[in-house]
Short mmCIF file of C-alpha atoms in Angstrom, two decimals:
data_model
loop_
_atom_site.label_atom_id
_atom_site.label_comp_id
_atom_site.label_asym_id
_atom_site.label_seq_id
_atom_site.Cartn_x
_atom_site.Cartn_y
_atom_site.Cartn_z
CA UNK T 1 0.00 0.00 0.00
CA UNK T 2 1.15 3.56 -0.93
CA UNK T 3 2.28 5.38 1.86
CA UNK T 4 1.02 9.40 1.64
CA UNK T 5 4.01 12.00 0.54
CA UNK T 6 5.17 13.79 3.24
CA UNK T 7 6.20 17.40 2.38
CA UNK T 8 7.75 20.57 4.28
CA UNK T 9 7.48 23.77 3.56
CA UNK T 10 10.23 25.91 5.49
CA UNK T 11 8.99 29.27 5.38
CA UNK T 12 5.52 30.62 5.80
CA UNK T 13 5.08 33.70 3.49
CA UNK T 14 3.04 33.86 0.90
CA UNK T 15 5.60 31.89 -1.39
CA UNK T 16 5.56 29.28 0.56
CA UNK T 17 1.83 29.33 1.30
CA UNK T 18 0.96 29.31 -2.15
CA UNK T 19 3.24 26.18 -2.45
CA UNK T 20 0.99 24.51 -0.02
CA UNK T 21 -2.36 25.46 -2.06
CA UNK T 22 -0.78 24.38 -4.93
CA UNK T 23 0.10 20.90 -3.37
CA UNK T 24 -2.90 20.41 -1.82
CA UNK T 25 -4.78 21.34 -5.04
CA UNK T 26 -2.30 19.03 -7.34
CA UNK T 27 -0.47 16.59 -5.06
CA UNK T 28 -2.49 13.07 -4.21
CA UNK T 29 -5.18 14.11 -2.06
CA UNK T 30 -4.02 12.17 0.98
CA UNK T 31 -0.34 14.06 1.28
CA UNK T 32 0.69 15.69 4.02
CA UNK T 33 1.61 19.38 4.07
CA UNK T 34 3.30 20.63 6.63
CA UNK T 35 4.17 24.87 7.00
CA UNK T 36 7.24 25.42 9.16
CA UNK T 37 7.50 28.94 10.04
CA UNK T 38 10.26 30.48 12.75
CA UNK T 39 8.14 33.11 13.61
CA UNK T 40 4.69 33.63 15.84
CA UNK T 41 2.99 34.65 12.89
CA UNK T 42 2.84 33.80 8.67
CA UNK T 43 2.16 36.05 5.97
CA UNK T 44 5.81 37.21 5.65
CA UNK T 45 5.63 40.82 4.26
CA UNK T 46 1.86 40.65 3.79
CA UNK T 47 0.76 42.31 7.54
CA UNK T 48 -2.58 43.66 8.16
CA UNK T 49 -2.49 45.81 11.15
CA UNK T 50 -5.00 48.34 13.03
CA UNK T 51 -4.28 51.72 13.79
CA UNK T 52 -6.42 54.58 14.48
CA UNK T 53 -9.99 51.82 15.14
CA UNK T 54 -9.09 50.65 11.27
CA UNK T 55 -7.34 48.04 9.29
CA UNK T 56 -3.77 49.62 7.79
CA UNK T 57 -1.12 47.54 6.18
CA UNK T 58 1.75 47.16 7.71
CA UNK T 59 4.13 45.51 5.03
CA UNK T 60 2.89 44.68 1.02
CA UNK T 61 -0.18 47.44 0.08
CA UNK T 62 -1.26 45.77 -3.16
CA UNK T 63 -0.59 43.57 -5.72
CA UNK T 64 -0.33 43.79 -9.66
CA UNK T 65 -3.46 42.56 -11.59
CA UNK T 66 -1.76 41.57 -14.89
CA UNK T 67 1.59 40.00 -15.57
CA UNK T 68 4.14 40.93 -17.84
CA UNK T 69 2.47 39.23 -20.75
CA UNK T 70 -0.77 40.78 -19.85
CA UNK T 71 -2.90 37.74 -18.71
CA UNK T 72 -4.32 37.65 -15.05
CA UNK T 73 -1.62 37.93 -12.06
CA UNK T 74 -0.85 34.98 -10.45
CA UNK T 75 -1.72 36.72 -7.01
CA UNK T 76 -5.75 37.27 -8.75
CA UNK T 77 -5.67 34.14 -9.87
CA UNK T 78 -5.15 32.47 -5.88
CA UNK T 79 -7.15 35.07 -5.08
CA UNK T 80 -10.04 33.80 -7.16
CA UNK T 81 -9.15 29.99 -6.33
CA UNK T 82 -9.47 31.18 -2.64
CA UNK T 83 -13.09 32.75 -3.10
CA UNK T 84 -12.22 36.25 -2.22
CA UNK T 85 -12.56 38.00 -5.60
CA UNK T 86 -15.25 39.84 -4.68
CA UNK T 87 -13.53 41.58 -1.80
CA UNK T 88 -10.55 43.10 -4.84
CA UNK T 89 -10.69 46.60 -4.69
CA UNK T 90 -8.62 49.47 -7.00
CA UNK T 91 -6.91 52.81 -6.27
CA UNK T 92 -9.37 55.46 -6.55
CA UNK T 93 -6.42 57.89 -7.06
CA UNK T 94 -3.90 56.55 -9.54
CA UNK T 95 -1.16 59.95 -9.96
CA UNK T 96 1.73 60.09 -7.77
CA UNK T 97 4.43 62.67 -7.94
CA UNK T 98 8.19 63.18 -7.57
CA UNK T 99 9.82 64.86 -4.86
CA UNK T 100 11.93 67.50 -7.39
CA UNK T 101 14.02 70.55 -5.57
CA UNK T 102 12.09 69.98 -2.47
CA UNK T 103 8.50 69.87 -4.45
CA UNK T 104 6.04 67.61 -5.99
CA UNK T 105 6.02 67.19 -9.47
CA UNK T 106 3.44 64.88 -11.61
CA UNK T 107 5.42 61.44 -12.19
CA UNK T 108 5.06 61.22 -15.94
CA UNK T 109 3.31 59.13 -18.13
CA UNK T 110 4.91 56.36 -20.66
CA UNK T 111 7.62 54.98 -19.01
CA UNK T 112 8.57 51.60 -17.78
CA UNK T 113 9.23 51.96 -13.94
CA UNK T 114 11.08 55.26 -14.69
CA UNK T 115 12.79 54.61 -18.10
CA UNK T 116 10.91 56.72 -20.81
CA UNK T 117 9.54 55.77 -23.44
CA UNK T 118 9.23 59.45 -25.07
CA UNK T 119 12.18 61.54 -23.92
CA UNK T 120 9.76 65.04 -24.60
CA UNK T 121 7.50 63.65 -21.93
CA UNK T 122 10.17 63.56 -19.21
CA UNK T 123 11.05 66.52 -18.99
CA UNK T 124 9.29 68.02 -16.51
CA UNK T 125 10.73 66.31 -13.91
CA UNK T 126 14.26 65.24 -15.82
CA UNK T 127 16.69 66.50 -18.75
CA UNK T 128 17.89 63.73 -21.00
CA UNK T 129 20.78 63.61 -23.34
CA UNK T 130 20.46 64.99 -25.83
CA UNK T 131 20.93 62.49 -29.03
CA UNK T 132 22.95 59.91 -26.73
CA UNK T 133 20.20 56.94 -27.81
CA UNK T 134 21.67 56.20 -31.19
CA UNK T 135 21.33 53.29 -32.95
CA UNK T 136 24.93 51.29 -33.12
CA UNK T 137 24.02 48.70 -35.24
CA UNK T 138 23.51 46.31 -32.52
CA UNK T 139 21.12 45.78 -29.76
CA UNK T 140 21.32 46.98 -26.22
CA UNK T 141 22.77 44.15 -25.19
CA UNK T 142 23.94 40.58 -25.52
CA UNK T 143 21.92 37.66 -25.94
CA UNK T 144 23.14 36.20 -22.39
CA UNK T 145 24.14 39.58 -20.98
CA UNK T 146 23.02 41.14 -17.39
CA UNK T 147 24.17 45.00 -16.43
CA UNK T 148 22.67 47.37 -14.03
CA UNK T 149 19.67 49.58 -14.80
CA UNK T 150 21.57 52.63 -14.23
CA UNK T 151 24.54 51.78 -15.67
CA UNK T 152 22.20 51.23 -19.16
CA UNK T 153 19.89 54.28 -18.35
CA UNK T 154 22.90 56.82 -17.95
CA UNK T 155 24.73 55.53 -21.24
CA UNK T 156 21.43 56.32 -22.85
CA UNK T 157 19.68 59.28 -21.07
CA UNK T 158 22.57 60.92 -19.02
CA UNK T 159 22.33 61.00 -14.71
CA UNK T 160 18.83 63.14 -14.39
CA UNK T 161 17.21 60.77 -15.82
CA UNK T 162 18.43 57.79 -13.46
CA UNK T 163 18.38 59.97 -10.55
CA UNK T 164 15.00 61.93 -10.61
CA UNK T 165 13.10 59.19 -11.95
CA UNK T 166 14.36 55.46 -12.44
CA UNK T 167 16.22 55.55 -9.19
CA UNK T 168 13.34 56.87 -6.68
CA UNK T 169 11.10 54.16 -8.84
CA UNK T 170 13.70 51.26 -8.14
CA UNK T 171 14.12 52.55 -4.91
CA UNK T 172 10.47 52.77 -4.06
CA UNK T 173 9.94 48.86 -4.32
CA UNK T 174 13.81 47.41 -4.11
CA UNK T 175 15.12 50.33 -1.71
CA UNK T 176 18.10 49.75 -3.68
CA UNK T 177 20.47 52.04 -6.21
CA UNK T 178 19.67 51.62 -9.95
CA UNK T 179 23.06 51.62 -10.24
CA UNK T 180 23.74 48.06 -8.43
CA UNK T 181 20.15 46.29 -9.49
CA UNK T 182 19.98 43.87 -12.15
CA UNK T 183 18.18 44.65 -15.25
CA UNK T 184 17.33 40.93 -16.34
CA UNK T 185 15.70 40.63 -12.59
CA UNK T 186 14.14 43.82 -11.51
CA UNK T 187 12.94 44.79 -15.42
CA UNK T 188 12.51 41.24 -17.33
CA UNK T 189 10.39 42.61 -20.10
CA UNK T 190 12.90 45.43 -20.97
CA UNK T 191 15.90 43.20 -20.61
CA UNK T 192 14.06 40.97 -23.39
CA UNK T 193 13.64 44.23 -25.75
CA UNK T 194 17.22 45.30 -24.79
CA UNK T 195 18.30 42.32 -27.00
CA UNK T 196 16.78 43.06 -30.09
CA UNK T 197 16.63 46.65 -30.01
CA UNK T 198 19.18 48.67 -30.91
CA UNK T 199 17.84 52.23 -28.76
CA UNK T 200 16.82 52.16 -25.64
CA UNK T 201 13.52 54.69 -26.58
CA UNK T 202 13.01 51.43 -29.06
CA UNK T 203 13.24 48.84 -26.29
CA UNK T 204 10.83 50.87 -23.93
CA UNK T 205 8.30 50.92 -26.61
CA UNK T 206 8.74 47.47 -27.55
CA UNK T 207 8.10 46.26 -23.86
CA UNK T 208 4.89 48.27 -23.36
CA UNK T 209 3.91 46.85 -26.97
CA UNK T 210 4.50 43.16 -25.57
CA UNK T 211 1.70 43.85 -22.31
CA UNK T 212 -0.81 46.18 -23.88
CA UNK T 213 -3.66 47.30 -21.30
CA UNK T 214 -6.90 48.37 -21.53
CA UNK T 215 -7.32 52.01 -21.18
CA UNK T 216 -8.80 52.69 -17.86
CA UNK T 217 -7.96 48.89 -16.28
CA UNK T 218 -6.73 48.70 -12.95
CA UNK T 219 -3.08 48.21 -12.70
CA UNK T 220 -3.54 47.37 -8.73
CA UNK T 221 -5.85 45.91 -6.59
CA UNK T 222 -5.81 45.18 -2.51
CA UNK T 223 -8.43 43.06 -0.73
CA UNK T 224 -11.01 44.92 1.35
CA UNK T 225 -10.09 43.70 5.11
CA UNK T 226 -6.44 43.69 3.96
CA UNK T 227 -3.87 41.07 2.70
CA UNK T 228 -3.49 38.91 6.18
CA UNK T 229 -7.24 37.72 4.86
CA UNK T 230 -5.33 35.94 1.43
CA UNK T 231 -3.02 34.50 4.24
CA UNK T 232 -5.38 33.04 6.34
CA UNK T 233 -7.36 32.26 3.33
CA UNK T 234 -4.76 30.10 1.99
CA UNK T 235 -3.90 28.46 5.28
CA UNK T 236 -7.60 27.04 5.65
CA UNK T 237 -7.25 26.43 1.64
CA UNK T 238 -3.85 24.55 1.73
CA UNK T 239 -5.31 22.26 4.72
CA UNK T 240 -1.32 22.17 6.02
CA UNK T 241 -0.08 21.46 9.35
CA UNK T 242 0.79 24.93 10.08
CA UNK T 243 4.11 25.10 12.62
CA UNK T 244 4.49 28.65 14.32
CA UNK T 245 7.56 28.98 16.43
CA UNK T 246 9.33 26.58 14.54
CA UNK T 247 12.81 27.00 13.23
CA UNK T 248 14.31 24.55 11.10
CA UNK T 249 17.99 24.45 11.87
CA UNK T 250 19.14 21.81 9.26
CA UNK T 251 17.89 19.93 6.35
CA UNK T 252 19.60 16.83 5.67
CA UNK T 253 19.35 13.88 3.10
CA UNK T 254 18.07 10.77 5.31
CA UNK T 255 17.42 7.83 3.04
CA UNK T 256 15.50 8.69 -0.44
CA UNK T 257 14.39 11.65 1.71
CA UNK T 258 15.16 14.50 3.92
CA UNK T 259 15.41 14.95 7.88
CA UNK T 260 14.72 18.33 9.49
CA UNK T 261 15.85 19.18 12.68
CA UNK T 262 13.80 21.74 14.10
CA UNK T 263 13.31 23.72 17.35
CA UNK T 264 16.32 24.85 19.72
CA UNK T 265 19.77 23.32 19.66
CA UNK T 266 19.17 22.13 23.11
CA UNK T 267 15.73 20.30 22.47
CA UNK T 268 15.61 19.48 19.03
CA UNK T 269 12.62 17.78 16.88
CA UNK T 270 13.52 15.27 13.71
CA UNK T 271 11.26 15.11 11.02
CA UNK T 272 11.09 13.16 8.03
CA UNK T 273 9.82 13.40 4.78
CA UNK T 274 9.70 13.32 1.34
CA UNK T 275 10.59 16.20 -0.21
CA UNK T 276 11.52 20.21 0.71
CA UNK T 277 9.50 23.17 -0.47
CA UNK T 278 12.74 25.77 0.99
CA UNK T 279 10.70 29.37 0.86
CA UNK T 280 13.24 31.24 3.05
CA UNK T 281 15.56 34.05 2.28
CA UNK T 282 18.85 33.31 0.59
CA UNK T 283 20.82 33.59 3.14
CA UNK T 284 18.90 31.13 5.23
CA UNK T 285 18.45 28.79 2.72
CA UNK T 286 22.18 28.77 1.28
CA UNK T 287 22.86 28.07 5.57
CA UNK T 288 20.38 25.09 5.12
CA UNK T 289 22.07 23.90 1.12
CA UNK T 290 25.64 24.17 2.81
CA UNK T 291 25.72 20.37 3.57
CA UNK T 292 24.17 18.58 1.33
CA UNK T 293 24.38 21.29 -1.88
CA UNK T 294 27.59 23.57 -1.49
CA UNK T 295 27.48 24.62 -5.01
CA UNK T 296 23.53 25.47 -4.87
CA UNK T 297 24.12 27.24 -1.21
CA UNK T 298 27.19 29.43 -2.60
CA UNK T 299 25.38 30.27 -5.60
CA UNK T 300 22.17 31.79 -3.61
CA UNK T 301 23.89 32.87 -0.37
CA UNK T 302 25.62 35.72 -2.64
CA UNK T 303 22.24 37.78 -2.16
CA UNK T 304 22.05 40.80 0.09
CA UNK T 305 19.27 42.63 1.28
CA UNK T 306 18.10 45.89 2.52
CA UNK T 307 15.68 46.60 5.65
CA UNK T 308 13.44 49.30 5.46
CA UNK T 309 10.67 50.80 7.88
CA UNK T 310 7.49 51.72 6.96
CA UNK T 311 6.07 54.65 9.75
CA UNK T 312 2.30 55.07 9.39
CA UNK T 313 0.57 58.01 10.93
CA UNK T 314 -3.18 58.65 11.45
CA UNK T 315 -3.02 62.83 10.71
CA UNK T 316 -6.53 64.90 11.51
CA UNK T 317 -8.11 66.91 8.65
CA UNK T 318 -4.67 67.33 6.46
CA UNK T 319 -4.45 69.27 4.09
CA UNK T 320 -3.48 66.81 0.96
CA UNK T 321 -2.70 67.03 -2.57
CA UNK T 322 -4.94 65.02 -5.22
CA UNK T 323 -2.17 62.35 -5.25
CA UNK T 324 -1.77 58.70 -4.98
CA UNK T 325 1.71 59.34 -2.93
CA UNK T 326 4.84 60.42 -3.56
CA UNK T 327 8.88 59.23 -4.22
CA UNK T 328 11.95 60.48 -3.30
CA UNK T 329 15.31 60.81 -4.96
CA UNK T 330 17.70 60.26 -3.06
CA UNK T 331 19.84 63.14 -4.38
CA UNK T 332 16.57 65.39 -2.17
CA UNK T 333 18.08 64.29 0.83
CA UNK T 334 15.57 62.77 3.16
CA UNK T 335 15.07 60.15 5.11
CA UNK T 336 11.51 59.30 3.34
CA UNK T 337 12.04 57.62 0.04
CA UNK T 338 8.30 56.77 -0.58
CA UNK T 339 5.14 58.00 1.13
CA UNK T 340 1.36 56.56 0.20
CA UNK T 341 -1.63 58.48 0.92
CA UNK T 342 -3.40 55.54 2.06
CA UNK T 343 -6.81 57.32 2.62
CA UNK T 344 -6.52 59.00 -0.65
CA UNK T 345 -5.38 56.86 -2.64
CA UNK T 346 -8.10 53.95 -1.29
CA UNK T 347 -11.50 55.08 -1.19
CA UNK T 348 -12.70 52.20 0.72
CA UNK T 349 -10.11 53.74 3.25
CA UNK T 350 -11.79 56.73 3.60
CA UNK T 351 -13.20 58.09 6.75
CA UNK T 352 -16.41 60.17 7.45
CA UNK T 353 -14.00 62.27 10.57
CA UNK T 354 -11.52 63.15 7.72
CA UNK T 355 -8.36 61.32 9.63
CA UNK T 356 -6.26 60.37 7.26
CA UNK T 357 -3.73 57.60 7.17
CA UNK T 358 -0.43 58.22 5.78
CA UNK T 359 2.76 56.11 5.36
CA UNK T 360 6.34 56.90 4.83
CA UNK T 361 9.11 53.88 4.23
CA UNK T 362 12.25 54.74 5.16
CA UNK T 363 15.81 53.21 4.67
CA UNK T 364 18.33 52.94 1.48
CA UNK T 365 20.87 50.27 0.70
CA UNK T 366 23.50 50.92 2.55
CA UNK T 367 21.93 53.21 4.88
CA UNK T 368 20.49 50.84 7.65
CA UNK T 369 22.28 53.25 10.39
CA UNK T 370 19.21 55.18 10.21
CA UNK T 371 16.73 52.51 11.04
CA UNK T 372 18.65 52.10 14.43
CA UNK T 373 16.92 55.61 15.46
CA UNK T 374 13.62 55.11 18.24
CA UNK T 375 10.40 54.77 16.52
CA UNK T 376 9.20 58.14 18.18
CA UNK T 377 12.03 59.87 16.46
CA UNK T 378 11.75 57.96 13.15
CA UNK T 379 7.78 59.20 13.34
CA UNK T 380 8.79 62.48 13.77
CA UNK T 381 11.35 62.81 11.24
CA UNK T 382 8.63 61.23 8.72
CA UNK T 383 5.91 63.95 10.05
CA UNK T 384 8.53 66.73 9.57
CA UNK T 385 9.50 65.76 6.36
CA UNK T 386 6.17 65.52 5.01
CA UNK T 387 4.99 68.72 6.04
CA UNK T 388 8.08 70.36 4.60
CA UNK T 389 7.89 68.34 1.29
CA UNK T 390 3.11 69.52 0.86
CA UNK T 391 4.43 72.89 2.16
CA UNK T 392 2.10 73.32 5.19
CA UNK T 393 2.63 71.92 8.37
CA UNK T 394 0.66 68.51 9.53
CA UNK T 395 -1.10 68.58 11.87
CA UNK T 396 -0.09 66.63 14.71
CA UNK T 397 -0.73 62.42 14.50
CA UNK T 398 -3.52 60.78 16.32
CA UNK T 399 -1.79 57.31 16.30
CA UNK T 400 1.18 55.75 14.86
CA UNK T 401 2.83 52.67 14.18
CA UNK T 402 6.95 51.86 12.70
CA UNK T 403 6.88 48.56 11.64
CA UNK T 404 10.50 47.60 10.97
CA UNK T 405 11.34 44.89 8.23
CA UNK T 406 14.93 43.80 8.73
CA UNK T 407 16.44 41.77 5.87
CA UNK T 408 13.19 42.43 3.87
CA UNK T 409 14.02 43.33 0.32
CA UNK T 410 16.95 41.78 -1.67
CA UNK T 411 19.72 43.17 -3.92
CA UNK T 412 19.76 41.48 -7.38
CA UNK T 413 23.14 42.36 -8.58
CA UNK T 414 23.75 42.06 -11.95
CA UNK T 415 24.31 38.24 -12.89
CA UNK T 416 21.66 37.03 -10.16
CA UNK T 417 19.03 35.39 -12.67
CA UNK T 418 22.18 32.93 -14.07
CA UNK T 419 22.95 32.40 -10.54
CA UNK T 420 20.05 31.06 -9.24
CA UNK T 421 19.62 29.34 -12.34
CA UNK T 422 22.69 27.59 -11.71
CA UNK T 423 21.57 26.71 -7.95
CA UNK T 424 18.06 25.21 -9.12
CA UNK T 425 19.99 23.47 -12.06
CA UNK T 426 22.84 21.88 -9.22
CA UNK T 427 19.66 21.23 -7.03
CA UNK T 428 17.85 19.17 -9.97
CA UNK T 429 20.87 16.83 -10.83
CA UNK T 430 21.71 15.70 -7.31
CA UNK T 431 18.41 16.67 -5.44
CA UNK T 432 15.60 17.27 -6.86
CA UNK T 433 13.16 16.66 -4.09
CA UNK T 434 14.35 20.44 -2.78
CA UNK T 435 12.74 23.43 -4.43
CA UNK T 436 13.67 27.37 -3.75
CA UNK T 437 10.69 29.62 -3.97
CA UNK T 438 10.30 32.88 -2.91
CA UNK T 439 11.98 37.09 -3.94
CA UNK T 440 15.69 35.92 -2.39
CA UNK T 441 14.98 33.83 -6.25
CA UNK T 442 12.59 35.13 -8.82
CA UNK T 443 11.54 38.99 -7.81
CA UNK T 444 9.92 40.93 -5.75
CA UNK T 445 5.50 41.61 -5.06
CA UNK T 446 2.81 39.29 -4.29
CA UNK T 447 2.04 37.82 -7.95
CA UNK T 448 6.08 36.39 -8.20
CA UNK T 449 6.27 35.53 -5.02
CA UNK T 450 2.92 33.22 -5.90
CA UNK T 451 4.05 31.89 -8.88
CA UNK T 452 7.00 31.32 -7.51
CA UNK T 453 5.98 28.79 -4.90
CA UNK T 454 3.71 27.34 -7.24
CA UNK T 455 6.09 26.22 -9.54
CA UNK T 456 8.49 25.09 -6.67
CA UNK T 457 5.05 22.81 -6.13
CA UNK T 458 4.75 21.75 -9.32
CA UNK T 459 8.44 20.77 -9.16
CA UNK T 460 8.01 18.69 -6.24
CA UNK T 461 5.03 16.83 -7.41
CA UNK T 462 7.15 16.24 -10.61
CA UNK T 463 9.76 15.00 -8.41
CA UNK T 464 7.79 12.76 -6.38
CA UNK T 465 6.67 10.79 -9.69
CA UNK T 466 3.37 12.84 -11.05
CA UNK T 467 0.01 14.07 -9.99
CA UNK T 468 -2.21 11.72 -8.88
CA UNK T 469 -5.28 14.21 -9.80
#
């Protein structure tokens, strides 16, 4: 008689919960699924808080509803396999601005996360070079090639143009320096133009060409009752063993499977099973890979990451602009480098008392010095900042909340996709009951991170010798 696949999931975002859907929904129906998280709580980055007597987010705000080829995300489509579509809601305020010599300017339109795609429209906020974008004969780059965003953006358009537009929009989701981020990773769809093309005007085009949208369509959505309700929608959904508190220290080949040793060095649990869904970090999964997959762990442990904090504050009656939120070069000099009008930009946010909620994240690469500061000062630096940058003073907060994310967002150096390639690939020949999911591996936001663990499912069910449904 068949005895039921056993497999663990170390890691309890929403990669690795989405790995667990995807296994119950896929894998024989009698396997068991079991969610080892070293925290009190999963979700990962997805955090729905309370502040001022209503929900807030504390970590990911929304997710994308298309992908790059302009089909439904992988984050709607869990959404809609977990029965909460009707609770997707849209930005009722879509414009945000630039901070620009201390003021707001209107982000412009047609560009791909900062790199235009018509140099006259730009130049409000930014001067390009002039006639730098020629065609050599050649395109962008190589077939197998990887270089930094900035480093292509400043060869094209000159520095303004990285650092009043493509760098606050890099550093608004990767809190990173266009300069250091990989293009293949953090812009796929341009890096695929980039090697035809032979202008980078031509390869901006091309990309938006590839993922045509609908005029008016939503380009986000968010869940009314916030995004902890798709985590605990996809716990109930994945039927897993969930395992809070649970650390696994070491994964190690035992047999035609794998033994975990979790809990504290001085008490330890050993677990077998069949197979390893590993939706950690890098770092903490190249510590687990060092034993049994050297090559795999030194290929992934090469990742850094940045921490951030994201400072809410529920303001009285504020006097706000008409605006989604605003970024922040870095070249302005504040601590802020993003700030969402949550109440503005959400109408299903909106109060009848006119509070509004308003959150600043704070903290660069390289920069984490400043996230050692008290939370009361780090709130107050946000509030001054923000009153200086709408040019009338806030008035002062009701509540407040810093929610600090250490670790939280990596740094995909040039060369990262062909590295983790080349883990997956080692992990494949010699063990290929062990998947990596997660953004230490395939991106950042919700709908990568999702698709991410569900292929690292599909893997293991693969793996395991086939679907039994």
């Amino acid at each position: 008689m068949r005895r039921p696949w056993r497999v663990a999931v170390v890691g309890g975002g929403i990669a690795g919960l989405a790995a667990a859907v995807r296994l119950r929904d896929r894998a024989p129906a009698d396997t068991e699924i079991t969610v080892y998280e070293q925290s009190g709580a999963v979700g990962g980055k997805l955090r729905t808080g309370e502040l001022a007597g209503q929900p807030v987010e504390f970590g990911a705000e929304s997710f994308l509803m298309r992908d790059p080829t302009g089909a439904e995300s992988a984050a709607v489509a869990l959404i809609r396999r977990l029965g909460l579509a009707e609770k997707v809601v849209h930005p009722t305020v879509g414009q945000a601005a630039l901070v620009v010599d201390g003021g707001l300017r209107p982000i412009p339109g047609g560009t791909l996360v900062g790199v235009p795609g018509d140099l006259e429209r730009v130049t409000t906020v930014a001067r390009p070079l002039a006639d730098a974008d020629t065609d050599g004969g050649r395109p962008l780059i190589g077939p197998d090639a990887d270089v930094s965003v900035g480093a292509l953006v400043r060869s094209r358009f000159g520095d303004e143009v990285v650092e009043r537009l493509v760098d606050p929009m890099l550093g608004g989701v990767y809190a990173g320096r266009a300069d250091d981020l990989s293009l293949v990773t953090t812009m796929p769809a341009l890096a695929r133009t980039a090697r035809v093309e032979h202008t980078l005007v031509g390869a901006v085009r091309a990309a938006q060409a590839a993922a045509p949208r609908a005029p008016g369509a939503p380009v986000f959505g968010t869940l009314v009752g916030g995004l902890s309700t798709l985590v605990e929608a996809a716990v109930v959904a994945s039927g897993a063993t969930v395992r809070r508190d649970a650390a696994v220290r070491e994964v190690t080949p035992a047999g035609s499977g794998w033994r975990l040793t979790v809990g504290p060095t001085r008490d330890p649990e050993f677990v077998d099973v069949d197979a390893v869904v590993l939706a950690v970090p890098a770092r903490p999964a190249a510590r687990l890979l060092a034993g049994p997959a050297p090559e795999a762990a030194a290929a992934v442990g090469k990742l850094d990451y940045a921490s951030v904090a994201l400072v809410t504050l529920a303001v009285p009656q504020p006097r706000l602009p008409e605006l989604s939120g605003f970024l922040v070069p870095s070249t302005e000099g504040l601590l802020t480098k993003a700030a969402t009008f949550f109440t503005t930009k959400w109408g299903h946010l909106r109060r009848p008392d006119g509070v509004a909620l308003l959150r600043a994240s704070v903290g660069r690469y390289g920069e984490e010095a400043h996230l050692q500061r008290p939370d009361a000062d780090l709130a107050a630096t946000v509030h001054r900042e923000l009153s200086a940058v709408l040019g009338t003073p806030l008035p002062a907060p009701v509540d407040g909340h810093v929610q600090r994310w250490g670790g939280a967002l990596p740094q995909y150096a040039p060369g990262h996709a062909g590295r983790v390639a080349a883990a997956r690939a080692a992990l494949r020949a010699a063990y290929p009951t062990v998947a990596l999911a997660g953004a230490g591996y395939d991106g950042v936001g919700i709908p990568v991170c999702v698709r991410s663990g569900e292929t690292a499912a599909e893997e293991i069910i693969t793996a395991l010798g086939g679907s039994a449904r």
